[in-house]
C-alpha positions as a printed NumPy array, in Angstrom:
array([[-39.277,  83.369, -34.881],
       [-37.76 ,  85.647, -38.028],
       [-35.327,  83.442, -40.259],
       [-32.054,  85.211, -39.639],
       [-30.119,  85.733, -42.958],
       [-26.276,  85.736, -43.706],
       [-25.111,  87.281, -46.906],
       [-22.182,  85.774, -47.771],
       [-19.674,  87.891, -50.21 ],
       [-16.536,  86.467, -52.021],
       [-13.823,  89.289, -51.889],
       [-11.198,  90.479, -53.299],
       [ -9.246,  93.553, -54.287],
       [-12.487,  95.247, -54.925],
       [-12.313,  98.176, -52.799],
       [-14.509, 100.753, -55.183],
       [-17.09 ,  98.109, -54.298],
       [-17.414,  97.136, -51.113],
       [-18.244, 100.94 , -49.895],
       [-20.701, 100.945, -52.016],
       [-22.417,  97.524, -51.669],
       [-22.426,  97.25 , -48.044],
       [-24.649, 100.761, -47.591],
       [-27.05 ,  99.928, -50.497],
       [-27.761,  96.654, -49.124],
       [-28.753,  97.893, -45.959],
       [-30.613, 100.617, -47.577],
       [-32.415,  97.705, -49.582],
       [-33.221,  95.594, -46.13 ],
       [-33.585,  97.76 , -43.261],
       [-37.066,  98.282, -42.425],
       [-38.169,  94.51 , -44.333],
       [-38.101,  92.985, -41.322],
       [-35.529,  90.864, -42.264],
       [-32.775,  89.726, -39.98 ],
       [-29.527,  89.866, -41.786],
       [-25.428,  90.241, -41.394],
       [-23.214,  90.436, -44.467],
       [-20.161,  88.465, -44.158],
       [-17.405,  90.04 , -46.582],
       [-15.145,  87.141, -47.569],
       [-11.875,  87.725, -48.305],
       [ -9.102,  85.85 , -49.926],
       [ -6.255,  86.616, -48.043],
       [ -3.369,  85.495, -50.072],
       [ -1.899,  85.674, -53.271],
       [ -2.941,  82.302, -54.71 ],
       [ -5.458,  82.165, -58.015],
       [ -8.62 ,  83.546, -56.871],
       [-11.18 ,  80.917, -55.743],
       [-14.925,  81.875, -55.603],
       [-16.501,  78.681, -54.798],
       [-13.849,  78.051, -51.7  ],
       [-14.568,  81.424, -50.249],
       [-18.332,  80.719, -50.809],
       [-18.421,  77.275, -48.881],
       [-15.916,  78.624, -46.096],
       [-18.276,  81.558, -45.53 ],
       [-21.248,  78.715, -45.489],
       [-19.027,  77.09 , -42.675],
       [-18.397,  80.166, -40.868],
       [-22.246,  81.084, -40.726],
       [-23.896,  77.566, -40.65 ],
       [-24.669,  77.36 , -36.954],
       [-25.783,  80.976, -36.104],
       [-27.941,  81.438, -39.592],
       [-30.759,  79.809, -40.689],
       [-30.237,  81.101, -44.741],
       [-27.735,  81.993, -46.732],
       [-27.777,  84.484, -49.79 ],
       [-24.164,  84.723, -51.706],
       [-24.04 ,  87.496, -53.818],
       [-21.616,  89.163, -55.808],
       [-20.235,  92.282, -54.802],
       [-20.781,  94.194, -57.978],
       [-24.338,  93.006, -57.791],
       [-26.305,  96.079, -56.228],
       [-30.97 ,  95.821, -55.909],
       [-31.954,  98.107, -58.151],
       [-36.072,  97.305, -57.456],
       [-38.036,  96.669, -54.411],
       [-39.031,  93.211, -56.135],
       [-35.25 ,  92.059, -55.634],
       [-36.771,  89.671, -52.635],
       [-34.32 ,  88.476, -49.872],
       [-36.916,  86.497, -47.813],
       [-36.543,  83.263, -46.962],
       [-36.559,  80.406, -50.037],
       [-38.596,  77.202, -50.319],
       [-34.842,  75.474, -51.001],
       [-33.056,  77.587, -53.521],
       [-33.682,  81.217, -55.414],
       [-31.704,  82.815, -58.384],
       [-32.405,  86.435, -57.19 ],
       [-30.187,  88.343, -60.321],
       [-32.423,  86.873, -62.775],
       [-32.601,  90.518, -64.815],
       [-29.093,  92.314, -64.11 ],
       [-27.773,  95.898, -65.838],
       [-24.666,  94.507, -67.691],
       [-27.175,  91.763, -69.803],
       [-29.385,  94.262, -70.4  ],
       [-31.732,  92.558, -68.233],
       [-32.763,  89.778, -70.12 ],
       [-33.281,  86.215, -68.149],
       [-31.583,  83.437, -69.186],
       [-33.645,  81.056, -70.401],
       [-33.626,  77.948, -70.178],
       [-31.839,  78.602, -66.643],
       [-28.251,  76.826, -66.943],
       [-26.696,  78.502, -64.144],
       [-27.115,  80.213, -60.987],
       [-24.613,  83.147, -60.56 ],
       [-24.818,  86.529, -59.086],
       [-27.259,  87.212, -56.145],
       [-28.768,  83.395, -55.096],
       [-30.341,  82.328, -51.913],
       [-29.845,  78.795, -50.473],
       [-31.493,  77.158, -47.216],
       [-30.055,  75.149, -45.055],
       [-31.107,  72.301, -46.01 ],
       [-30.741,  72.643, -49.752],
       [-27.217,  74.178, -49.388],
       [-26.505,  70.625, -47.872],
       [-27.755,  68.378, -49.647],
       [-25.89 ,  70.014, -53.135],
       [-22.735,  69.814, -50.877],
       [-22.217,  73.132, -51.808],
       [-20.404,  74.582, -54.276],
       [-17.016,  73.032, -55.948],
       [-13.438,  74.268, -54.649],
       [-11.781,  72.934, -58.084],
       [-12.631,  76.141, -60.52 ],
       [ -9.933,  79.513, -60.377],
       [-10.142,  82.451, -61.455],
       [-13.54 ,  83.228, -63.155],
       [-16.414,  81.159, -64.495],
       [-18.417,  77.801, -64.364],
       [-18.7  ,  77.85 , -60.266],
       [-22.18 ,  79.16 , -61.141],
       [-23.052,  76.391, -64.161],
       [-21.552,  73.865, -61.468],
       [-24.255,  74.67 , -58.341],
       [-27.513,  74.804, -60.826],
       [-26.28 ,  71.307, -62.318],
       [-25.757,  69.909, -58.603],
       [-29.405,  70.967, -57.607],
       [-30.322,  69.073, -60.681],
       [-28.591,  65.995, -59.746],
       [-30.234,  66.337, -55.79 ],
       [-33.366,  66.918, -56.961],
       [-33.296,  70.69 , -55.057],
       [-35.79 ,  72.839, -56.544],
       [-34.681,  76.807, -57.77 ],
       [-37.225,  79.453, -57.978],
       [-36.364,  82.967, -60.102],
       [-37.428,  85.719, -58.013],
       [-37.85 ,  89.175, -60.37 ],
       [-35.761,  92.164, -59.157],
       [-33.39 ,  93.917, -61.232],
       [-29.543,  94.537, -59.99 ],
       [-27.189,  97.441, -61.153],
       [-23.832,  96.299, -62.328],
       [-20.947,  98.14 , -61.059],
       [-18.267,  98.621, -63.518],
       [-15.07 ,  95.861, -63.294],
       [-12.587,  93.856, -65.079],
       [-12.483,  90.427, -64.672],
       [ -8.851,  90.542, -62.441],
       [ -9.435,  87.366, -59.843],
       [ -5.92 ,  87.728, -58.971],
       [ -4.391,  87.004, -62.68 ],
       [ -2.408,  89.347, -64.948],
       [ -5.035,  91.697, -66.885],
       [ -3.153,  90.363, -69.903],
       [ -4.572,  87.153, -69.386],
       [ -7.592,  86.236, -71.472],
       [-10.312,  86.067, -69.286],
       [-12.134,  83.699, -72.03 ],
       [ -9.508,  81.177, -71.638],
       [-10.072,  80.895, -67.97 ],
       [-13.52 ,  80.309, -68.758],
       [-13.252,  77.99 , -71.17 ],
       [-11.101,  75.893, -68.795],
       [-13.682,  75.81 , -66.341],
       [-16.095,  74.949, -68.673],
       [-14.227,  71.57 , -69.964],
       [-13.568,  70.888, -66.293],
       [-17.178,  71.028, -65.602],
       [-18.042,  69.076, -68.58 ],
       [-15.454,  66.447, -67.44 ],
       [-17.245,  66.461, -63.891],
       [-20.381,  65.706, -65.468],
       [-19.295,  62.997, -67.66 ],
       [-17.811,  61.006, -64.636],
       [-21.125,  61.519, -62.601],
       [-23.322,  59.97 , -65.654],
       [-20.533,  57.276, -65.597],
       [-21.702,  56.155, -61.948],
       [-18.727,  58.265, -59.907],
       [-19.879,  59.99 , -56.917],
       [-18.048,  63.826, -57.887],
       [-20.281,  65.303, -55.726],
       [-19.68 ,  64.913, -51.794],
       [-15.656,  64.942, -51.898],
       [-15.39 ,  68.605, -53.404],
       [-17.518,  70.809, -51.463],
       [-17.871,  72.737, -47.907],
       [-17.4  ,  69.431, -45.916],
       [-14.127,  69.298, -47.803],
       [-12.732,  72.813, -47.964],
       [ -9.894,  73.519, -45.632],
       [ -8.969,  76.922, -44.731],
       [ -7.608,  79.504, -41.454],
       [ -8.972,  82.619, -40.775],
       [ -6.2  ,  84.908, -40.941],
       [ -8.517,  87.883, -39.566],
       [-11.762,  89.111, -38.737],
       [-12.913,  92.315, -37.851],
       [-16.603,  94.17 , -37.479],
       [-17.643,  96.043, -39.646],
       [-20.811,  97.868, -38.323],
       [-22.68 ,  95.045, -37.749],
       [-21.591,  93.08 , -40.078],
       [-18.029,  90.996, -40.318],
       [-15.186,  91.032, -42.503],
       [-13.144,  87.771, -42.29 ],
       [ -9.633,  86.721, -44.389],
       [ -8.797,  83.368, -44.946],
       [ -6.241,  81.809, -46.207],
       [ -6.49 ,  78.065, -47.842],
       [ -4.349,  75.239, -48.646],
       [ -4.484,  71.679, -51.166],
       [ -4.073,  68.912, -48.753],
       [ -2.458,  68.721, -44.962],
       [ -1.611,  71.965, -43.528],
       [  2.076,  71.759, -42.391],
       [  3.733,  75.397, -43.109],
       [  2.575,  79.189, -43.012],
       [  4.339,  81.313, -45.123],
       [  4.626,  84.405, -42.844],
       [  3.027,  87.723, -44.932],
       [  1.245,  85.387, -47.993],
       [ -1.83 ,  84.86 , -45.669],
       [ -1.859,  88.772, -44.826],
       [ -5.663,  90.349, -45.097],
       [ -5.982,  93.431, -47.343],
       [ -5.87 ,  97.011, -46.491],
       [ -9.07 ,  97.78 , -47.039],
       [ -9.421,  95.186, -43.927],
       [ -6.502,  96.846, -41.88 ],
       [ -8.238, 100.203, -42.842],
       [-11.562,  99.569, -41.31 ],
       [-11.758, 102.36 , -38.364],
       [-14.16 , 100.74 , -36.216],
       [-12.778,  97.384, -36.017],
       [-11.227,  95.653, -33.233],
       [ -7.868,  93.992, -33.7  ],
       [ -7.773,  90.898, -35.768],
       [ -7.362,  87.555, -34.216],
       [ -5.718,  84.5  , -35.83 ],
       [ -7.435,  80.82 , -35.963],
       [ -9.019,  78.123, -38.027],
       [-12.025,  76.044, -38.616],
       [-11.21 ,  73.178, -40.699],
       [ -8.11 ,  73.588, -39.934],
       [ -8.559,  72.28 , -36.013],
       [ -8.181,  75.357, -34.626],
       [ -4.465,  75.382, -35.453],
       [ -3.133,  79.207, -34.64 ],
       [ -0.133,  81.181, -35.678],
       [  3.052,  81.811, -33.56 ],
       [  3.587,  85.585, -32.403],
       [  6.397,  87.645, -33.394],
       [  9.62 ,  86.545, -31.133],
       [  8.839,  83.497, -29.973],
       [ 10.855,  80.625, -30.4  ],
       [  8.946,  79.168, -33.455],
       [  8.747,  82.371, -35.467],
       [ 10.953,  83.282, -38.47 ],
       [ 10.721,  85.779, -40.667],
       [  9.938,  84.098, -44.05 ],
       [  8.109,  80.866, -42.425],
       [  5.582,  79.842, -39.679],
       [  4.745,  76.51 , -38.341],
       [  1.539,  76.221, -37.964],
       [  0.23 ,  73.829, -34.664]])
């Protein structure tokens, strides 16, 4: 039996993108014998981006009907019939030569960031990755150092990916410096690390078993799915109505069928419809 394959993309406000990703990769796998979906991601609020929470909710959204799971950046397009998407012994760093670094590895590997492919079982026993990093950077230092730590094995397979042209706008003002935001992530990472060698177990409290989040919509795309979520710190008690509201590159999809509301780790919990007696206008409570 074929391992079936979800490729899991982090999205948002990337429109210029996603047409263009979502035909080359199935340019790139149809006729491998592979069987894949791709799963666009989408943040659907207006909260400071978060990668690594969109990552581990698309895990959780895919976990029981996939057997692998490749997440992979959506300005990441195979360039090279080497750029292998078959099924890893535990975990394999696919954008090892990419366009923008002129397609030299890293060496010695410190992170795994781009295009990476995790089993099952490795994707569970790192946890995941961390929901604690916004905006942009260290996510990708984080996940190498926790297959470190569990003893999960990475491979670097040899394709080359095009970069697609982008600033670095996660949801922040462009007049933010994007190296700040980086180098925020980075002393929170080094902070993480320094209470693991210290005996704390950082690990299995910030991770997919841990994220929280409602699907706000999901719609086909093809054959593949676009979902929006929407994601909260701590209990869920209040909606605000319009914040949670998928893009319109999601509303814009022709050959989708009407999006549904629900949750996952949220118990299922569902929003009110328009005119009944627990709607308002600026608030909904969610059950």
């Amino acid at each position: 039996m074929n391992k079936k394959l979800a490729i899991i993309v982090p999205y948002r406000d990337r429109e210029e993108h996603i047409e263009k990703f979502i035909p080359a990769i199935e340019n790139h796998l149809d006729g491998t014998g592979i069987e894949y979906q791709i799963w666009v991601v989408e943040q659907g609020n207006n909260m400071l981006f978060n990668k690594g929470l969109l990552m581990n909710a698309g895990y959780d959204l895919t976990s029981e009907a996939f057997d692998y799971f490749c997440f992979h950046d959506v300005d990441l397009l195979p360039e090279t019939t080497e750029c292998f998407y078959s099924y890893p012994d535990s975990v394999a760093h696919l954008s090892t030569f990419v366009q923008q670094y002129r397609y030299k590895p890293q060496y010695p590997l410190t992170f795994i960031g781009g295009v990476a492919l995790f089993s099952k079982d490795a994707f569970e026993k790192t946890g995941g990755y961390s929901n604690g990093y916004l905006h942009w950077g260290a996510e990708d230092s984080d996940i190498y150092w926790r297959t470190q730590i569990k003893d999960v094995s990475v491979e670097q397979r040899p394709g080359k990916y095009l970069s697609l042209v982008h600033d670095k706008r996660h949801g922040y003002d462009k007049g933010s410096p994007n190296k700040s935001w980086a180098t925020h992530n980075m002393a929170r990472f080094g902070q993480i690390k320094r209470k693991q060698e210290k005996g704390e177990d950082v690990i299995s409290g910030d991770g997919f078993r841990s994220v929280e989040y409602v699907v706000v919509g999901k719609r086909k795309w093809g054959q593949h799915m676009w979902v929006a979520i929407d994601f909260y710190d701590g209990e869920l008690e209040e909606y605000e109505y319009g914040r949670g509201a998928p893009s319109f590159s999601f509303n814009m999809r022709k050959d989708a069928p009407p999006p549904f509301a629900g949750g996952t780790r949220t118990t299922n919990r569902t929003r009110p419809q328009a005119g009944s007696k627990k709607f308002s206008r600026n608030r909904l409570k969610i059950k």
